[in-house]
GROMACS .gro file of C-alpha atoms in nm:
model
  314
    1LEU     CA    1   5.692  14.276   9.212
    2LEU     CA    2   5.406  14.178   9.446
    3ILE     CA    3   5.652  14.020   9.691
    4GLN     CA    4   5.862  14.327   9.681
    5THR     CA    5   5.557  14.551   9.741
    6GLY     CA    6   5.449  14.329  10.035
    7LEU     CA    7   5.797  14.338  10.183
    8ARG     CA    8   5.811  14.717  10.156
    9ARG     CA    9   5.480  14.750  10.341
   10ILE     CA   10   5.603  14.516  10.626
   11ILE     CA   11   5.935  14.692  10.650
   12LEU     CA   12   5.764  15.040  10.656
   13ILE     CA   13   5.531  14.921  10.933
   14SER     CA   14   5.838  14.795  11.124
   15LEU     CA   15   6.014  15.127  11.081
   16PHE     CA   16   5.709  15.319  11.196
   17GLU     CA   17   5.657  15.098  11.504
   18SER     CA   18   6.003  15.013  11.621
   19ARG     CA   19   6.243  15.206  11.391
   20CYS     CA   20   6.437  14.889  11.365
   21SER     CA   21   6.767  14.951  11.199
   22ALA     CA   22   6.776  14.598  11.049
   23ALA     CA   23   6.447  14.675  10.866
   24TRP     CA   24   6.591  14.994  10.741
   25ILE     CA   25   6.893  14.818  10.597
   26LEU     CA   26   6.670  14.551  10.433
   27PHE     CA   27   6.453  14.827  10.279
   28LYS     CA   28   6.756  14.991  10.124
   29ILE     CA   29   6.874  14.655   9.978
   30ILE     CA   30   6.539  14.585   9.811
   31LYS     CA   31   6.522  14.944   9.672
   32THR     CA   32   6.874  14.923   9.538
   33THR     CA   33   6.809  14.582   9.385
   34THR     CA   34   6.501  14.716   9.206
   35VAL     CA   35   6.690  15.002   9.066
   36ASP     CA   36   6.973  14.778   8.960
   37THR     CA   37   6.731  14.545   8.786
   38ALA     CA   38   6.579  14.829   8.585
   39VAL     CA   39   6.928  14.953   8.491
   40LEU     CA   40   7.031  14.598   8.386
   41LYS     CA   41   6.718  14.563   8.161
   42GLU     CA   42   6.791  14.896   7.994
   43ARG     CA   43   7.149  14.797   7.946
   44GLN     CA   44   7.042  14.462   7.792
   45ARG     CA   45   6.804  14.642   7.553
   46GLN     CA   46   7.080  14.879   7.438
   47LEU     CA   47   7.320  14.588   7.372
   48MET     CA   48   7.047  14.396   7.179
   49SER     CA   49   6.978  14.699   6.960
   50LYS     CA   50   7.352  14.745   6.897
   51SER     CA   51   7.390  14.379   6.787
   52LEU     CA   52   7.116  14.402   6.526
   53PRO     CA   53   7.220  14.504   6.173
   54LYS     CA   54   7.165  14.867   6.072
   55GLN     CA   55   6.888  14.912   5.824
   56LYS     CA   56   7.025  15.055   5.499
   57PRO     CA   57   6.801  15.155   5.205
   58ILE     CA   58   6.840  14.984   4.875
   59GLN     CA   59   7.008  15.226   4.643
   60GLY     CA   60   6.768  15.385   4.403
   61VAL     CA   61   6.449  15.233   4.562
   62LYS     CA   62   6.212  15.467   4.737
   63GLN     CA   63   5.969  15.219   4.894
   64VAL     CA   64   5.992  14.839   4.956
   65ILE     CA   65   5.666  14.641   4.972
   66VAL     CA   66   5.696  14.280   5.091
   67VAL     CA   67   5.429  14.023   4.997
   68ALA     CA   68   5.423  13.745   5.254
   69SER     CA   69   5.219  13.446   5.372
   70GLY     CA   70   5.227  13.221   5.669
   71LYS     CA   71   5.238  12.908   5.454
   72GLY     CA   72   5.290  12.809   5.087
   73GLY     CA   73   5.021  12.742   4.837
   74VAL     CA   74   4.796  13.033   4.901
   75GLY     CA   75   4.885  13.231   4.583
   76LYS     CA   76   5.149  13.466   4.735
   77SER     CA   77   5.373  13.477   4.425
   78THR     CA   78   5.081  13.520   4.190
   79THR     CA   79   4.967  13.808   4.404
   80ALA     CA   80   5.318  13.965   4.412
   81VAL     CA   81   5.348  13.947   4.027
   82ASN     CA   82   5.004  14.090   3.958
   83LEU     CA   83   5.038  14.354   4.236
   84ALA     CA   84   5.362  14.482   4.079
   85LEU     CA   85   5.201  14.497   3.733
   86GLY     CA   86   4.892  14.654   3.883
   87LEU     CA   87   5.091  14.932   4.042
   88MET     CA   88   5.236  15.005   3.699
   89ALA     CA   89   4.902  14.988   3.520
   90ASN     CA   90   4.735  15.217   3.772
   91ASP     CA   91   4.996  15.488   3.736
   92GLN     CA   92   5.231  15.468   3.440
   93SER     CA   93   5.455  15.743   3.582
   94LYS     CA   94   5.559  15.509   3.860
   95SER     CA   95   5.854  15.278   3.813
   96VAL     CA   96   5.819  14.932   3.980
   97GLY     CA   97   6.057  14.638   4.028
   98LEU     CA   98   6.000  14.285   4.143
   99LEU     CA   99   6.243  14.082   4.368
  100ASP     CA  100   6.193  13.709   4.422
  101ALA     CA  101   6.333  13.644   4.772
  102ASP     CA  102   6.206  13.284   4.777
  103VAL     CA  103   6.553  13.129   4.743
  104PHE     CA  104   6.442  12.767   4.775
  105GLY     CA  105   6.134  12.788   4.548
  106PRO     CA  106   6.168  13.081   4.301
  107SER     CA  107   5.855  13.121   4.091
  108ILE     CA  108   5.897  13.461   3.935
  109PRO     CA  109   6.109  13.346   3.626
  110LYS     CA  110   5.823  13.113   3.503
  111MET     CA  111   5.540  13.358   3.594
  112MET     CA  112   5.718  13.645   3.420
  113ASN     CA  113   5.835  13.423   3.126
  114LEU     CA  114   6.201  13.515   3.183
  115ARG     CA  115   6.516  13.302   3.123
  116GLY     CA  116   6.887  13.351   3.126
  117GLN     CA  117   7.145  13.496   3.358
  118PRO     CA  118   7.157  13.870   3.441
  119GLU     CA  119   7.450  14.059   3.286
  120LEU     CA  120   7.684  14.279   3.504
  121GLY     CA  121   7.669  14.653   3.459
  122PRO     CA  122   7.947  14.907   3.470
  123HIS     CA  123   7.940  14.913   3.847
  124ASN     CA  124   7.973  14.532   3.870
  125LEU     CA  125   7.606  14.504   3.972
  126MET     CA  126   7.359  14.260   3.817
  127ILE     CA  127   7.114  14.405   3.577
  128PRO     CA  128   6.764  14.279   3.622
  129LEU     CA  129   6.581  14.090   3.348
  130THR     CA  130   6.277  14.264   3.219
  131ASN     CA  131   5.942  14.170   3.075
  132TYR     CA  132   5.616  14.368   3.039
  133GLY     CA  133   5.824  14.674   3.148
  134LEU     CA  134   5.883  14.517   3.493
  135PRO     CA  135   6.247  14.458   3.597
  136CYS     CA  136   6.286  14.138   3.792
  137MET     CA  137   6.560  13.954   3.993
  138SER     CA  138   6.536  13.606   4.127
  139MET     CA  139   6.763  13.325   4.238
  140GLY     CA  140   6.596  13.129   3.964
  141PHE     CA  141   6.809  13.329   3.714
  142LEU     CA  142   7.131  13.213   3.875
  143VAL     CA  143   7.064  12.837   3.897
  144GLU     CA  144   6.933  12.577   3.655
  145ASP     CA  145   6.559  12.507   3.661
  146ALA     CA  146   6.587  12.150   3.790
  147SER     CA  147   6.879  12.211   4.033
  148PRO     CA  148   6.781  12.185   4.397
  149ILE     CA  149   6.919  12.459   4.622
  150VAL     CA  150   7.056  12.269   4.923
  151TRP     CA  151   7.214  12.547   5.134
  152ARG     CA  152   7.267  12.610   5.498
  153GLY     CA  153   7.156  12.928   5.679
  154LEU     CA  154   7.476  13.133   5.608
  155MET     CA  155   7.469  13.057   5.237
  156VAL     CA  156   7.103  13.162   5.217
  157MET     CA  157   7.178  13.494   5.404
  158SER     CA  158   7.465  13.557   5.170
  159ALA     CA  159   7.238  13.504   4.865
  160ILE     CA  160   6.978  13.734   5.006
  161GLU     CA  161   7.233  14.000   5.065
  162LYS     CA  162   7.344  13.979   4.702
  163LEU     CA  163   6.986  13.998   4.573
  164LEU     CA  164   6.934  14.307   4.792
  165ARG     CA  165   7.263  14.494   4.748
  166GLN     CA  166   7.419  14.374   4.418
  167VAL     CA  167   7.142  14.454   4.178
  168GLU     CA  168   7.125  14.773   3.969
  169TRP     CA  169   6.760  14.874   4.020
  170ARG     CA  170   6.837  15.230   3.908
  171SER     CA  171   6.536  15.445   4.015
  172LEU     CA  172   6.226  15.273   4.148
  173ASP     CA  173   5.921  15.409   4.321
  174TYR     CA  174   5.823  15.065   4.451
  175LEU     CA  175   6.013  14.738   4.486
  176VAL     CA  176   5.777  14.445   4.544
  177VAL     CA  177   5.945  14.165   4.730
  178ASP     CA  178   5.798  13.809   4.695
  179MET     CA  179   5.891  13.662   5.031
  180PRO     CA  180   5.928  13.294   5.109
  181PRO     CA  181   5.643  13.144   5.318
  182GLY     CA  182   5.669  13.128   5.692
  183THR     CA  183   5.856  13.336   5.949
  184GLY     CA  184   6.217  13.225   5.923
  185ASP     CA  185   6.572  13.360   5.879
  186VAL     CA  186   6.511  13.518   5.535
  187GLN     CA  187   6.219  13.725   5.659
  188LEU     CA  188   6.408  13.845   5.965
  189SER     CA  189   6.716  13.919   5.762
  190ILE     CA  190   6.529  14.129   5.509
  191THR     CA  191   6.326  14.325   5.765
  192GLN     CA  192   6.639  14.391   5.980
  193ASN     CA  193   6.858  14.500   5.689
  194VAL     CA  194   6.619  14.702   5.473
  195PRO     CA  195   6.361  14.966   5.571
  196ILE     CA  196   6.021  14.814   5.469
  197ALA     CA  197   5.742  15.059   5.380
  198GLY     CA  198   5.474  14.795   5.446
  199ALA     CA  199   5.384  14.421   5.428
  200VAL     CA  200   5.095  14.262   5.244
  201ILE     CA  201   4.968  13.934   5.388
  202VAL     CA  202   4.814  13.678   5.146
  203SER     CA  203   4.583  13.407   5.270
  204THR     CA  204   4.293  13.196   5.162
  205PRO     CA  205   3.980  13.211   5.380
  206GLN     CA  206   4.061  12.862   5.517
  207ASP     CA  207   4.113  12.839   5.897
  208ILE     CA  208   4.444  12.655   5.869
  209ALA     CA  209   4.590  12.915   5.630
  210LEU     CA  210   4.459  13.195   5.851
  211LEU     CA  211   4.648  13.058   6.159
  212ASP     CA  212   4.973  13.090   5.973
  213ALA     CA  213   4.877  13.422   5.824
  214ARG     CA  214   4.822  13.557   6.169
  215ARG     CA  215   5.171  13.441   6.276
  216GLY     CA  216   5.321  13.620   5.979
  217ALA     CA  217   5.138  13.943   6.057
  218GLU     CA  218   5.245  13.929   6.419
  219MET     CA  219   5.608  13.875   6.319
  220PHE     CA  220   5.604  14.194   6.111
  221LYS     CA  221   5.453  14.390   6.395
  222LYS     CA  222   5.731  14.272   6.631
  223VAL     CA  223   6.000  14.395   6.392
  224ASN     CA  224   5.812  14.723   6.345
  225VAL     CA  225   5.704  14.671   5.984
  226PRO     CA  226   5.365  14.818   5.912
  227VAL     CA  227   5.113  14.556   5.802
  228LEU     CA  228   4.925  14.725   5.507
  229GLY     CA  229   4.650  14.469   5.508
  230LEU     CA  230   4.533  14.127   5.399
  231VAL     CA  231   4.457  13.986   5.056
  232GLN     CA  232   4.188  13.721   5.063
  233ASN     CA  233   4.293  13.493   4.774
  234MET     CA  234   4.074  13.224   4.624
  235SER     CA  235   3.785  13.379   4.800
  236VAL     CA  236   3.511  13.230   4.578
  237PHE     CA  237   3.494  12.989   4.282
  238HIS     CA  238   3.284  13.089   3.985
  239CYS     CA  239   3.169  12.794   3.779
  240PRO     CA  240   3.237  12.873   3.414
  241LYS     CA  241   2.931  12.675   3.300
  242CYS     CA  242   2.652  12.759   3.540
  243LEU     CA  243   2.811  13.070   3.690
  244HIS     CA  244   2.724  12.935   4.040
  245GLN     CA  245   2.949  13.070   4.321
  246THR     CA  246   3.111  12.830   4.573
  247HIS     CA  247   3.316  12.930   4.874
  248ILE     CA  248   3.552  12.628   4.855
  249PHE     CA  249   3.789  12.749   5.129
  250GLY     CA  250   3.525  12.923   5.343
  251SER     CA  251   3.390  13.275   5.329
  252ASP     CA  252   3.527  13.598   5.487
  253GLY     CA  253   3.782  13.424   5.707
  254ALA     CA  254   4.049  13.680   5.614
  255ARG     CA  255   3.810  13.967   5.695
  256GLN     CA  256   3.753  13.830   6.041
  257LEU     CA  257   4.134  13.799   6.087
  258ALA     CA  258   4.182  14.160   5.960
  259ASP     CA  259   3.936  14.283   6.215
  260THR     CA  260   4.125  14.098   6.483
  261LEU     CA  261   4.457  14.238   6.372
  262GLY     CA  262   4.314  14.588   6.323
  263VAL     CA  263   4.419  14.611   5.951
  264PRO     CA  264   4.198  14.632   5.639
  265VAL     CA  265   4.128  14.377   5.369
  266LEU     CA  266   4.304  14.512   5.063
  267GLY     CA  267   4.086  14.305   4.828
  268ASP     CA  268   3.936  13.970   4.730
  269VAL     CA  269   4.076  13.758   4.441
  270PRO     CA  270   3.856  13.479   4.310
  271LEU     CA  271   3.963  13.125   4.235
  272HIS     CA  272   3.954  13.152   3.864
  273LEU     CA  273   4.091  12.929   3.593
  274ASN     CA  274   4.214  13.239   3.403
  275ILE     CA  275   4.455  13.334   3.674
  276ARG     CA  276   4.608  12.993   3.696
  277GLU     CA  277   4.645  12.956   3.320
  278THR     CA  278   4.801  13.291   3.256
  279SER     CA  279   5.047  13.243   3.548
  280ASP     CA  280   5.157  12.903   3.420
  281VAL     CA  281   5.242  13.035   3.070
  282GLY     CA  282   5.418  13.349   3.194
  283GLN     CA  283   5.149  13.594   3.091
  284PRO     CA  284   5.003  13.745   3.416
  285VAL     CA  285   4.635  13.822   3.399
  286VAL     CA  286   4.690  14.195   3.460
  287VAL     CA  287   4.873  14.223   3.129
  288SER     CA  288   4.712  13.942   2.924
  289PHE     CA  289   4.350  14.017   3.012
  290PRO     CA  290   4.363  14.372   3.150
  291ASP     CA  291   3.989  14.429   3.122
  292SER     CA  292   3.882  14.109   3.299
  293PRO     CA  293   3.730  14.114   3.646
  294GLU     CA  294   4.028  13.917   3.771
  295ALA     CA  295   4.275  14.180   3.655
  296GLN     CA  296   4.061  14.453   3.799
  297SER     CA  297   4.069  14.284   4.140
  298TYR     CA  298   4.449  14.304   4.140
  299ARG     CA  299   4.443  14.663   4.026
  300ASN     CA  300   4.204  14.743   4.307
  301ILE     CA  301   4.443  14.585   4.549
  302ALA     CA  302   4.730  14.788   4.407
  303SER     CA  303   4.524  15.106   4.464
  304ALA     CA  304   4.448  15.005   4.820
  305VAL     CA  305   4.818  14.936   4.878
  306VAL     CA  306   4.916  15.287   4.767
  307GLN     CA  307   4.644  15.444   4.985
  308ARG     CA  308   4.772  15.249   5.282
  309LEU     CA  309   5.134  15.343   5.209
  310ASN     CA  310   5.030  15.713   5.204
  311LYS     CA  311   4.839  15.671   5.532
  312VAL     CA  312   5.112  15.476   5.714
  313GLY     CA  313   5.384  15.716   5.592
  314SER     CA  314   5.201  16.036   5.689
   0.00000   0.00000   0.00000
């Protein structure tokens, strides 16, 4: 652009001083080339948009909330489960579903204490398994517990399509989707095929986790998915004996990242033995200890998510 601008100035000076016909021809060529380049870029943009899949809502689902993380091991699935249960606990008039989109490492069956294969309904759609009033669907229902899922990309995409389109969710106000960690094909496939109301990013305060969390947030922004905010998980450890508080993974790292991204922190979840034990036995803390501070932290996050959905959607 700078070269073209400089050439234009030289050519205009030449025209003014000598009215050189060659300079005039060169000026017209550069102008035409600039216009052609702009037209070409617009044409490429149109072709790219046509090649992307058309977003189609999931039948019966009003709003889809994805729970994501840049890396594994930060408590994403635990947050997704308790967020879904927290949405139900805060407003019993709302219907909520939970979809486990982590094909290679499905955690929802164990966390929700669900086993068995889903039955087919009258419309040849899979009927979700339900516990604690929360309908759930996961690849873990379709394969054996110890069976490794060794699939290539196309097989994974086909499985995701089935989980999205071949489940009879009936009528849901919210569908919480537990996404796999990272920013790969599954994330892109879901965001390009389904309109997402918002994304919740889960991270610990640790610097390494925050680096990946930022990548995840930036990915959602690129595909025009609103980032509702960050959940700072394992924010502080409360010693059960002396009640001393220790910031094992650092303090307020997620808050600093949220400020950088221009999104709020939806809430803090402590590193608590109660959360781990209840998740391992399939009795999430929101339903097994509803009056505990840990359960209240998830319910507060659920309230913040609803407020952000209303703000983003308005």
